[in-house]
CSV table of C-alpha atoms in Angstrom, one decimal:
chain,number,residue,atom,x,y,z
A,5,MET,CA,24.3,45.9,124.7
A,6,ARG,CA,21.2,47.4,126.3
A,7,PRO,CA,18.9,49.4,124.0
A,8,LEU,CA,19.4,53.2,124.1
A,9,PHE,CA,15.9,54.6,123.9
A,10,SER,CA,13.1,52.0,124.1
A,11,GLU,CA,10.4,54.6,125.0
A,12,THR,CA,10.2,58.3,124.5
A,13,SER,CA,10.0,59.1,128.2
A,14,VAL,CA,12.8,56.7,129.1
A,15,ALA,CA,14.8,58.3,126.3
A,16,ALA,CA,14.2,61.8,127.7
A,17,VAL,CA,15.3,60.7,131.2
A,18,ARG,CA,18.5,59.1,129.8
A,19,LEU,CA,19.2,62.3,127.8
A,20,ILE,CA,18.7,64.4,130.9
A,21,VAL,CA,21.1,62.2,132.9
A,22,ALA,CA,23.7,62.3,130.0
A,23,VAL,CA,23.3,66.1,129.8
A,24,ILE,CA,23.8,66.5,133.6
A,25,PHE,CA,26.9,64.2,133.5
A,26,SER,CA,28.4,66.0,130.5
A,27,VAL,CA,27.8,69.5,131.8
A,28,ALA,CA,29.3,68.6,135.2
A,29,THR,CA,32.4,67.1,133.4
A,30,ILE,CA,32.8,70.2,131.2
A,31,PHE,CA,32.5,72.4,134.3
A,32,ILE,CA,35.0,70.4,136.4
A,33,ASP,CA,37.5,70.2,133.5
A,34,SER,CA,37.4,73.8,132.3
A,35,ARG,CA,37.2,75.5,135.7
A,36,PHE,CA,39.3,73.4,138.0
A,37,ASP,CA,41.7,71.4,135.8
A,38,ALA,CA,40.8,68.4,138.0
A,39,LEU,CA,40.6,65.9,135.2
A,40,THR,CA,44.2,66.1,134.0
A,41,LEU,CA,44.9,62.5,135.2
A,42,VAL,CA,41.9,61.2,133.2
A,43,ARG,CA,43.1,63.1,130.1
A,44,GLN,CA,46.6,61.7,130.5
A,45,ALA,CA,45.3,58.1,130.9
A,46,ILE,CA,43.0,58.4,127.8
A,47,LYS,CA,45.8,60.0,125.8
A,48,THR,CA,48.2,57.2,126.8
A,49,GLY,CA,45.7,54.7,125.7
A,50,LEU,CA,45.3,56.5,122.4
A,51,TRP,CA,49.0,56.2,121.6
A,52,PRO,CA,48.6,53.2,119.2
A,53,VAL,CA,45.7,54.9,117.4
A,54,GLU,CA,47.7,58.1,116.9
A,55,GLN,CA,50.8,56.2,115.7
A,56,LEU,CA,48.6,54.3,113.2
A,57,SER,CA,47.1,57.6,112.0
A,58,PHE,CA,50.6,59.0,111.3
A,59,LEU,CA,51.5,56.0,109.2
A,60,PRO,CA,50.1,57.2,105.8
A,61,GLY,CA,51.9,60.5,106.2
A,62,LYS,CA,55.2,58.9,107.1
A,63,LEU,CA,54.9,56.4,104.2
A,64,VAL,CA,54.3,59.3,101.7
A,65,GLY,CA,57.3,61.1,103.2
A,66,GLU,CA,59.5,58.1,102.8
A,67,LEU,CA,58.2,57.6,99.3
A,68,ILE,CA,59.0,61.2,98.4
A,69,GLN,CA,62.5,60.9,99.8
A,70,TRP,CA,63.1,57.7,98.0
A,71,SER,CA,61.9,59.1,94.7
A,72,GLN,CA,64.2,62.2,94.9
A,73,SER,CA,67.2,61.9,92.7
A,74,GLN,CA,70.7,61.7,94.1
A,75,ASN,CA,71.6,65.0,92.5
A,76,LEU,CA,68.9,66.7,94.5
A,77,ILE,CA,70.1,65.2,97.7
A,78,VAL,CA,73.7,66.2,97.0
A,79,GLN,CA,72.5,69.8,96.3
A,80,ARG,CA,70.5,69.8,99.5
A,81,LEU,CA,73.5,68.5,101.5
A,82,GLU,CA,75.7,71.3,100.0
A,83,SER,CA,73.2,74.0,100.9
A,84,ILE,CA,73.0,72.5,104.5
A,85,ALA,CA,76.8,72.5,104.8
A,86,LEU,CA,76.9,76.2,103.7
A,87,GLU,CA,74.1,77.1,106.1
A,88,ASN,CA,76.0,75.2,108.8
A,89,GLN,CA,79.2,77.2,108.1
A,90,ARG,CA,77.2,80.5,108.3
A,91,LEU,CA,75.6,79.4,111.6
A,92,LYS,CA,79.0,78.5,113.1
A,93,THR,CA,80.3,82.0,112.2
A,94,GLU,CA,77.2,83.5,113.8
A,95,GLN,CA,77.8,81.3,116.9
A,96,LEU,CA,81.4,82.7,117.3
A,97,LYS,CA,80.0,86.2,117.2
A,98,LEU,CA,77.3,85.2,119.7
A,99,HIS,CA,79.9,83.7,122.1
A,100,SER,CA,81.8,87.0,122.2
A,101,LEU,CA,78.6,89.0,122.6
A,102,ARG,CA,77.5,86.7,125.4
A,103,ALA,CA,80.9,87.2,127.2
A,104,GLU,CA,80.6,90.9,126.7
A,105,ASN,CA,77.1,91.0,128.0
A,106,ALA,CA,78.0,88.9,131.1
A,107,GLU,CA,80.9,91.4,131.8
A,108,LEU,CA,78.6,94.4,131.4
A,109,ARG,CA,76.0,92.8,133.7
A,110,ARG,CA,78.7,92.0,136.3
A,111,LEU,CA,79.9,95.6,136.2
A,112,LEU,CA,76.3,96.9,136.5
A,113,GLY,CA,75.6,94.5,139.3
A,114,VAL,CA,72.7,92.9,137.4
A,115,LYS,CA,72.0,89.2,138.0
A,116,GLU,CA,73.0,87.0,135.0
A,117,ARG,CA,70.2,85.5,133.0
A,118,VAL,CA,69.8,81.7,133.4
A,119,ASN,CA,71.1,79.9,130.3
A,120,GLU,CA,68.3,78.1,128.4
A,121,ARG,CA,68.3,74.3,128.3
A,122,LEU,CA,66.5,73.7,125.1
A,123,LEU,CA,65.1,70.3,124.1
A,124,GLN,CA,64.4,69.8,120.4
A,125,ALA,CA,60.9,68.3,119.7
A,126,GLN,CA,58.9,67.6,116.6
A,127,ILE,CA,55.2,68.6,116.2
A,128,GLU,CA,53.3,65.4,115.5
A,129,ARG,CA,49.9,66.8,114.9
A,130,LEU,CA,47.8,69.9,115.3
A,131,SER,CA,44.3,69.7,116.8
A,132,ASN,CA,41.8,69.2,114.0
A,133,ASP,CA,39.3,71.4,115.8
A,134,PRO,CA,39.4,74.8,114.0
A,135,PHE,CA,39.0,76.8,117.3
A,136,ILE,CA,41.6,75.0,119.3
A,137,HIS,CA,45.2,75.8,118.6
A,138,ARG,CA,47.0,73.0,120.3
A,139,ALA,CA,49.9,70.9,119.0
A,140,THR,CA,51.2,67.6,120.2
A,141,ILE,CA,55.0,67.3,120.4
A,142,ASN,CA,56.9,64.0,120.5
A,143,ARG,CA,58.6,64.8,123.9
A,144,GLY,CA,57.0,64.3,127.2
A,145,LEU,CA,57.5,63.7,130.9
A,146,LEU,CA,60.2,61.1,130.3
A,147,ALA,CA,62.3,63.7,128.4
A,148,GLY,CA,61.8,66.3,131.2
A,149,VAL,CA,59.0,68.3,129.7
A,150,MET,CA,56.7,69.9,132.3
A,151,ILE,CA,53.5,71.9,132.3
A,152,GLY,CA,54.2,75.7,131.8
A,153,GLN,CA,57.4,75.4,129.9
A,154,PRO,CA,57.7,77.7,127.0
A,155,VAL,CA,58.0,76.3,123.4
A,156,ILE,CA,59.9,78.3,120.8
A,157,SER,CA,60.9,77.9,117.2
A,158,ALA,CA,63.7,79.4,115.2
A,159,ASP,CA,61.5,82.4,114.3
A,160,GLY,CA,59.9,83.1,117.7
A,161,LEU,CA,57.6,82.0,120.4
A,162,VAL,CA,55.1,79.2,119.8
A,163,GLY,CA,53.3,78.8,123.1
A,164,GLN,CA,53.6,76.8,126.3
A,165,VAL,CA,53.1,73.2,127.4
A,166,VAL,CA,49.7,72.6,129.0
A,167,VAL,CA,49.4,68.8,129.4
A,168,THR,CA,52.2,66.3,129.6
A,169,TYR,CA,52.1,62.6,128.9
A,170,PRO,CA,54.9,60.0,129.2
A,171,ASN,CA,56.1,60.4,125.6
A,172,THR,CA,54.3,63.4,124.3
A,173,ALA,CA,53.0,66.8,125.4
A,174,ASP,CA,50.3,69.2,124.3
A,175,VAL,CA,51.4,72.7,123.5
A,176,LEU,CA,48.9,75.6,123.7
A,177,MET,CA,49.8,78.0,121.0
A,178,MET,CA,49.8,81.7,121.7
A,179,THR,CA,47.1,82.2,119.1
A,180,ASP,CA,44.5,80.1,121.0
A,181,ALA,CA,41.7,82.3,122.3
A,182,THR,CA,42.4,81.2,125.9
A,183,HIS,CA,46.1,82.2,125.8
A,184,HIS,CA,47.3,85.4,127.3
A,185,LEU,CA,50.9,86.5,127.2
A,186,PRO,CA,52.8,89.4,128.8
A,187,VAL,CA,54.7,91.2,126.1
A,188,GLN,CA,56.6,94.4,125.4
A,189,VAL,CA,57.4,96.4,122.2
A,190,THR,CA,61.1,96.0,121.5
A,191,ARG,CA,61.5,99.6,120.3
A,192,THR,CA,59.7,101.5,123.1
A,193,ARG,CA,59.5,98.9,125.9
A,194,GLU,CA,55.8,99.5,126.1
A,195,ARG,CA,54.2,96.7,128.0
A,196,ALA,CA,50.9,94.9,127.2
A,197,ILE,CA,49.1,91.6,127.2
A,198,ALA,CA,48.9,89.8,123.9
A,199,VAL,CA,45.8,87.6,123.6
A,200,GLY,CA,45.0,85.0,121.0
A,201,VAL,CA,41.9,85.4,118.9
A,202,GLY,CA,41.6,81.8,117.5
A,203,ARG,CA,43.4,82.6,114.2
A,204,MET,CA,46.8,81.3,113.4
A,205,ASP,CA,47.9,84.5,111.8
A,206,ARG,CA,46.8,87.0,114.5
A,207,ILE,CA,47.2,88.1,118.1
A,208,GLU,CA,45.9,91.3,119.6
A,209,LEU,CA,47.0,93.8,122.2
A,210,ARG,CA,43.9,95.3,123.6
A,211,ASN,CA,43.0,98.4,125.7
A,212,LEU,CA,46.2,100.3,125.2
A,213,PRO,CA,46.3,104.0,125.9
A,214,ASP,CA,45.3,105.9,122.7
A,215,THR,CA,48.6,107.8,122.8
A,216,VAL,CA,50.7,104.6,122.9
A,217,ASP,CA,53.8,104.7,120.7
A,218,ILE,CA,53.4,101.6,118.5
A,219,VAL,CA,53.6,101.6,114.7
A,220,PRO,CA,53.2,98.9,112.1
A,221,GLY,CA,56.4,97.0,111.7
A,222,ASP,CA,57.3,97.1,115.4
A,223,ILE,CA,58.5,93.8,116.9
A,224,ILE,CA,56.8,92.5,120.0
A,225,GLU,CA,58.7,90.3,122.4
A,226,THR,CA,58.1,88.6,125.8
A,227,SER,CA,58.4,90.9,128.7
A,228,GLY,CA,59.3,88.2,131.2
A,229,LEU,CA,56.5,89.5,133.6
A,230,GLY,CA,54.9,86.6,135.4
A,231,GLY,CA,58.1,84.6,135.3
A,232,ARG,CA,56.9,82.0,132.8
A,233,PHE,CA,58.8,83.1,129.7
A,234,GLN,CA,62.3,84.5,129.4
A,235,PRO,CA,62.3,88.1,128.5
A,236,GLY,CA,63.2,89.0,124.9
A,237,ILE,CA,61.8,86.1,123.0
A,238,PRO,CA,60.4,87.5,119.7
A,239,VAL,CA,56.7,87.0,119.5
A,240,ALA,CA,55.0,88.9,116.6
A,241,GLU,CA,55.2,91.9,114.2
A,242,VAL,CA,52.7,94.7,114.5
A,243,LYS,CA,50.5,94.9,111.4
A,244,GLU,CA,47.9,97.4,112.4
A,245,VAL,CA,47.2,100.0,115.1
A,246,ILE,CA,43.5,100.8,115.4
A,247,ARG,CA,42.6,104.1,117.0
A,248,ALA,CA,38.9,104.7,116.9
A,249,PRO,CA,37.9,108.4,117.1
A,250,GLY,CA,36.4,109.3,120.5
A,251,GLN,CA,37.6,106.0,122.1
A,252,PRO,CA,40.1,106.1,124.9
A,253,PHE,CA,41.9,102.9,124.0
A,254,ALA,CA,43.9,101.7,121.0
A,255,TRP,CA,43.9,98.2,119.6
A,256,VAL,CA,47.0,96.5,118.1
A,257,VAL,CA,46.8,93.6,115.6
A,258,ALA,CA,50.0,91.6,115.2
A,259,GLU,CA,51.1,88.6,113.2
A,260,PRO,CA,53.1,85.9,115.0
A,261,LEU,CA,56.7,85.6,113.7
A,262,ALA,CA,56.7,81.8,113.9
A,263,PRO,CA,54.7,80.1,111.1
A,264,LEU,CA,52.5,78.3,113.5
A,265,ALA,CA,50.4,76.4,110.9
A,266,ARG,CA,53.5,75.0,109.1
A,267,LEU,CA,55.9,74.3,112.0
A,268,SER,CA,57.5,71.0,112.4
A,269,LEU,CA,60.5,71.5,114.7
A,270,VAL,CA,60.3,73.4,118.0
A,271,MET,CA,62.4,73.8,121.2
A,272,VAL,CA,61.1,73.3,124.7
A,273,ASP,CA,62.8,75.6,127.2
A,274,LEU,CA,63.6,73.1,130.0
A,275,SER,CA,65.3,75.8,132.2
A,276,LYS,CA,61.9,77.2,133.1
A,277,GLY,CA,60.4,75.1,135.9
A,278,GLY,CA,57.1,73.6,135.2
A,279,SER,CA,54.1,73.7,137.5
B,150,MET,CA,32.7,44.0,117.7
B,151,THR,CA,30.9,46.3,115.3
B,152,PHE,CA,30.9,49.0,117.9
B,153,GLY,CA,34.6,48.6,118.6
B,154,LEU,CA,35.6,48.6,114.9
B,155,THR,CA,33.5,51.6,114.0
B,156,TRP,CA,34.8,53.5,117.1
B,157,LEU,CA,38.4,52.7,116.2
B,158,LEU,CA,37.9,53.8,112.6
B,159,THR,CA,36.3,57.1,113.8
B,160,LEU,CA,39.2,57.7,116.2
B,161,LEU,CA,41.7,57.0,113.3
B,162,LEU,CA,39.8,59.5,111.0
B,163,ILE,CA,39.8,62.1,113.8
B,164,ALA,CA,43.5,61.6,114.7
B,165,PHE,CA,44.8,61.7,111.1
B,166,PRO,CA,47.0,64.8,110.7
B,167,TYR,CA,45.2,66.8,108.0
B,168,PRO,CA,46.7,69.9,106.5
B,169,SER,CA,45.5,73.0,108.2
B,170,PHE,CA,43.8,74.4,105.1
B,171,LEU,CA,41.5,71.4,105.0
B,172,LEU,CA,40.2,72.0,108.6
B,173,PHE,CA,37.2,74.1,107.4
B,174,VAL,CA,36.0,71.6,104.9
B,175,LEU,CA,36.4,68.5,107.0
B,176,PRO,CA,33.4,66.7,108.3
B,177,HIS,CA,33.1,66.0,112.1
B,178,PHE,CA,33.7,62.2,112.0
B,179,GLY,CA,32.5,61.9,115.6
B,180,TYR,CA,29.1,63.3,114.6
B,181,LEU,CA,28.9,60.9,111.7
B,182,TYR,CA,29.8,58.0,114.0
B,183,VAL,CA,26.9,58.9,116.4
B,184,THR,CA,24.6,59.5,113.4
B,185,TRP,CA,25.2,56.0,112.1
B,186,TRP,CA,24.6,54.5,115.5
B,187,GLY,CA,21.6,56.7,116.3
B,188,LEU,CA,20.0,56.1,112.9
B,189,MET,CA,20.9,52.6,111.9
B,190,ARG,CA,21.6,50.7,115.2
B,191,ASN,CA,20.0,52.7,118.0
B,192,TYR,CA,18.5,49.5,119.5
B,193,GLN,CA,22.1,48.3,120.1
B,194,LEU,CA,23.6,51.4,121.6
B,195,SER,CA,23.8,52.2,125.3
B,196,MET,CA,24.1,55.8,126.7
B,197,THR,CA,26.9,54.9,129.0
B,198,LEU,CA,28.9,53.5,126.1
B,199,LEU,CA,28.2,56.6,124.1
B,200,LEU,CA,29.4,58.9,126.9
B,201,VAL,CA,32.6,56.8,127.5
B,202,SER,CA,33.4,56.6,123.8
B,203,SER,CA,33.1,60.4,123.5
B,204,LEU,CA,35.9,61.1,126.0
B,205,PRO,CA,38.8,60.1,123.6
B,206,VAL,CA,37.2,62.3,121.0
B,207,ASP,CA,37.5,65.2,123.5
B,208,VAL,CA,41.1,64.4,124.1
B,209,LEU,CA,41.9,64.1,120.4
B,210,TYR,CA,40.3,67.5,119.6
B,211,GLY,CA,41.6,69.1,122.8
B,212,THR,CA,38.2,70.3,123.9
B,213,ALA,CA,36.9,70.2,127.4
B,214,LEU,CA,36.1,66.7,128.6
B,215,GLY,CA,32.3,66.1,128.3
B,216,LEU,CA,31.7,68.5,125.4
B,217,HIS,CA,31.3,65.6,122.9
B,218,GLY,CA,29.4,63.5,125.4
B,219,LEU,CA,26.8,66.3,125.5
B,220,LEU,CA,26.7,66.6,121.7
B,221,PHE,CA,26.7,62.9,121.0
B,222,ALA,CA,23.8,62.4,123.5
B,223,SER,CA,21.8,65.2,121.8
B,224,ILE,CA,22.4,63.9,118.3
B,225,ALA,CA,21.6,60.3,119.3
B,226,TYR,CA,18.4,61.4,121.0
B,227,ALA,CA,17.2,63.4,118.0
B,228,LEU,CA,18.0,60.8,115.5
B,229,THR,CA,16.5,58.0,117.5
B,230,LEU,CA,13.2,59.9,117.5
B,231,LEU,CA,13.5,60.7,113.8
B,232,GLY,CA,15.0,57.3,112.9
B,233,PRO,CA,12.0,55.3,111.7
B,234,SER,CA,10.8,58.1,109.4
B,235,ILE,CA,14.1,58.8,107.7
B,236,ARG,CA,15.8,55.5,107.6
B,237,GLN,CA,14.2,54.4,104.4
B,238,VAL,CA,14.4,57.7,102.4
B,239,ASN,CA,17.0,58.5,99.8
B,240,TRP,CA,20.5,59.8,100.8
B,241,LEU,CA,19.7,63.4,99.9
B,242,ARG,CA,16.7,63.6,102.2
B,243,GLN,CA,18.7,61.8,104.9
B,244,SER,CA,21.6,64.3,104.5
B,245,THR,CA,19.2,67.2,104.8
B,246,VAL,CA,17.7,66.0,108.0
B,247,ILE,CA,21.1,65.2,109.4
B,248,PHE,CA,22.3,68.7,108.5
B,249,VAL,CA,19.4,70.2,110.5
B,250,VAL,CA,20.2,67.9,113.5
B,251,LEU,CA,23.9,68.7,113.3
B,252,MET,CA,23.1,72.4,113.1
B,253,VAL,CA,21.3,72.2,116.4
B,254,ALA,CA,24.3,70.3,117.8
B,255,SER,CA,26.6,73.0,116.4
B,256,ALA,CA,24.5,75.7,118.2
B,257,ILE,CA,25.0,73.7,121.5
B,258,SER,CA,28.7,73.4,120.7
B,259,TYR,CA,28.9,77.2,120.1
B,260,TRP,CA,27.2,77.9,123.4
B,261,VAL,CA,29.4,75.6,125.5
B,262,ARG,CA,32.6,76.8,123.7
B,263,THR,CA,31.8,80.4,124.4
B,264,LEU,CA,31.2,79.6,128.1
B,265,THR,CA,34.6,77.8,128.3
B,266,GLY,CA,36.5,80.9,127.0
B,267,GLN,CA,36.9,80.1,123.3
B,268,SER,CA,35.8,82.5,120.6
B,269,PRO,CA,34.2,80.2,118.0
B,270,GLU,CA,32.8,81.5,114.8
B,271,PHE,CA,29.3,80.1,114.1
B,272,TYR,CA,29.7,79.9,110.4
B,273,ILE,CA,32.6,77.5,110.7
B,274,LEU,CA,30.5,75.3,112.9
B,275,LEU,CA,27.8,75.5,110.3
B,276,LEU,CA,30.3,74.6,107.5
B,277,GLN,CA,31.3,71.6,109.6
B,278,ALA,CA,27.7,70.5,109.9
B,279,LEU,CA,27.2,70.9,106.2
B,280,PHE,CA,30.3,68.9,105.2
B,281,SER,CA,29.3,66.2,107.8
B,282,ALA,CA,25.9,65.9,106.1
B,283,LEU,CA,27.5,65.8,102.7
B,284,PHE,CA,29.9,63.0,103.8
B,285,TRP,CA,27.1,61.0,105.4
B,286,SER,CA,26.6,58.8,102.4
B,287,PRO,CA,30.2,57.5,101.9
B,288,ILE,CA,30.7,57.2,105.7
B,289,ARG,CA,27.4,55.2,106.0
B,290,TRP,CA,28.6,52.9,103.3
B,291,LEU,CA,31.9,52.4,105.1
B,292,TYR,CA,30.2,51.6,108.5
B,293,ASP,CA,27.7,49.4,106.8
B,294,PHE,CA,30.6,47.5,105.2
B,295,LEU,CA,32.3,47.1,108.6
B,296,ALA,CA,29.0,45.9,110.2
B,297,GLN,CA,28.5,43.4,107.3
B,298,TYR,CA,32.1,42.2,107.7
B,299,THR,CA,31.8,41.7,111.5
B,300,ARG,CA,28.5,39.9,111.0
B,301,ASP,CA,30.0,37.6,108.4
B,302,SER,CA,32.9,36.8,110.7
B,303,GLU,CA,30.6,36.0,113.6
B,304,VAL,CA,28.5,33.7,111.4
B,305,GLN,CA,31.5,31.9,110.1
B,306,ARG,CA,32.7,31.3,113.7
């Protein structure tokens, strides 16, 4: 290998070249998304490293499972069977409600909603950067995952797919500071844009009219505007409405319904076409 | 071979799925990798290799491509200039100097992240620099061990 800095002046020149190269790369990647292919190629090459890094966690998991007594496993199976029975009953109700809803929509002449095609996926890892809320899921292009598809959990919206690789995909969570989401308040149908602030337990609705009818406890759901997300997916619960005296706008703080930091299983909505 | 091994170890340490509550007390293993090369082996390191090796770090962290290249180059430059004077001092003094260098790198990181639409909090970046400096001693021992191992293997061959 050639030496890095043999003389101070040479070192400075090399540093300047490196800085110019890096700044140009940052600019191209963040403004034009032109380096997706490079990112995909590097991530594919990193696959063995990532699998190796998951190994200790998997081994510990296996060890815990192995050490659990049979009684515990039987108890868990019984509770799962009970939960399954409850969900089957709920599903029967859902079928009848869905049929009723379709009939009402037909009578009103409203177009039927497209049925979701959900793909189950597991979160393999969260980004270790404290300011980037991205998760890698174990489904990718080969399973039909495309950029822009919504990702949901049993509790509510998680985010959307932003980069796809052959066997994995990166999901940008709604709490990331670069994520914006069209939402509405379930109770009043008040529309707004929810923005992430870089904290897993918080999203904000900014610049709402001071007279807006939102109270703590209200549920926020996707509005469907923009066409990326189905309308009606639960997003967050309002925790605080800030009305500063003399200011024309109100500020709403909400907590995501999905426990984003502790999620392991998610669903990718394949019915939404990717971009 | 030493470069490849230390790089792989760094990538493994970065890719490891840590619990989210640990994120604020984790060192930046990428910074420590460049610190070791900039301080202990700067005569063997090339800038091109440094920039290329930073790209997988960007991908693993999910940051804009090039961010870690910029930070790595700055850290390597500073430590190469400071290297002769701090290589022989005790670990506490080394960690203090490294903390100052990493603080400057954190300031650059803060500036670039703000420009690319994130909303970083500077104190978290400072914490990261502090924990990286505190972890310097064990990580240096680990990389020294790897370097020794590869040198022994080459001699045996």
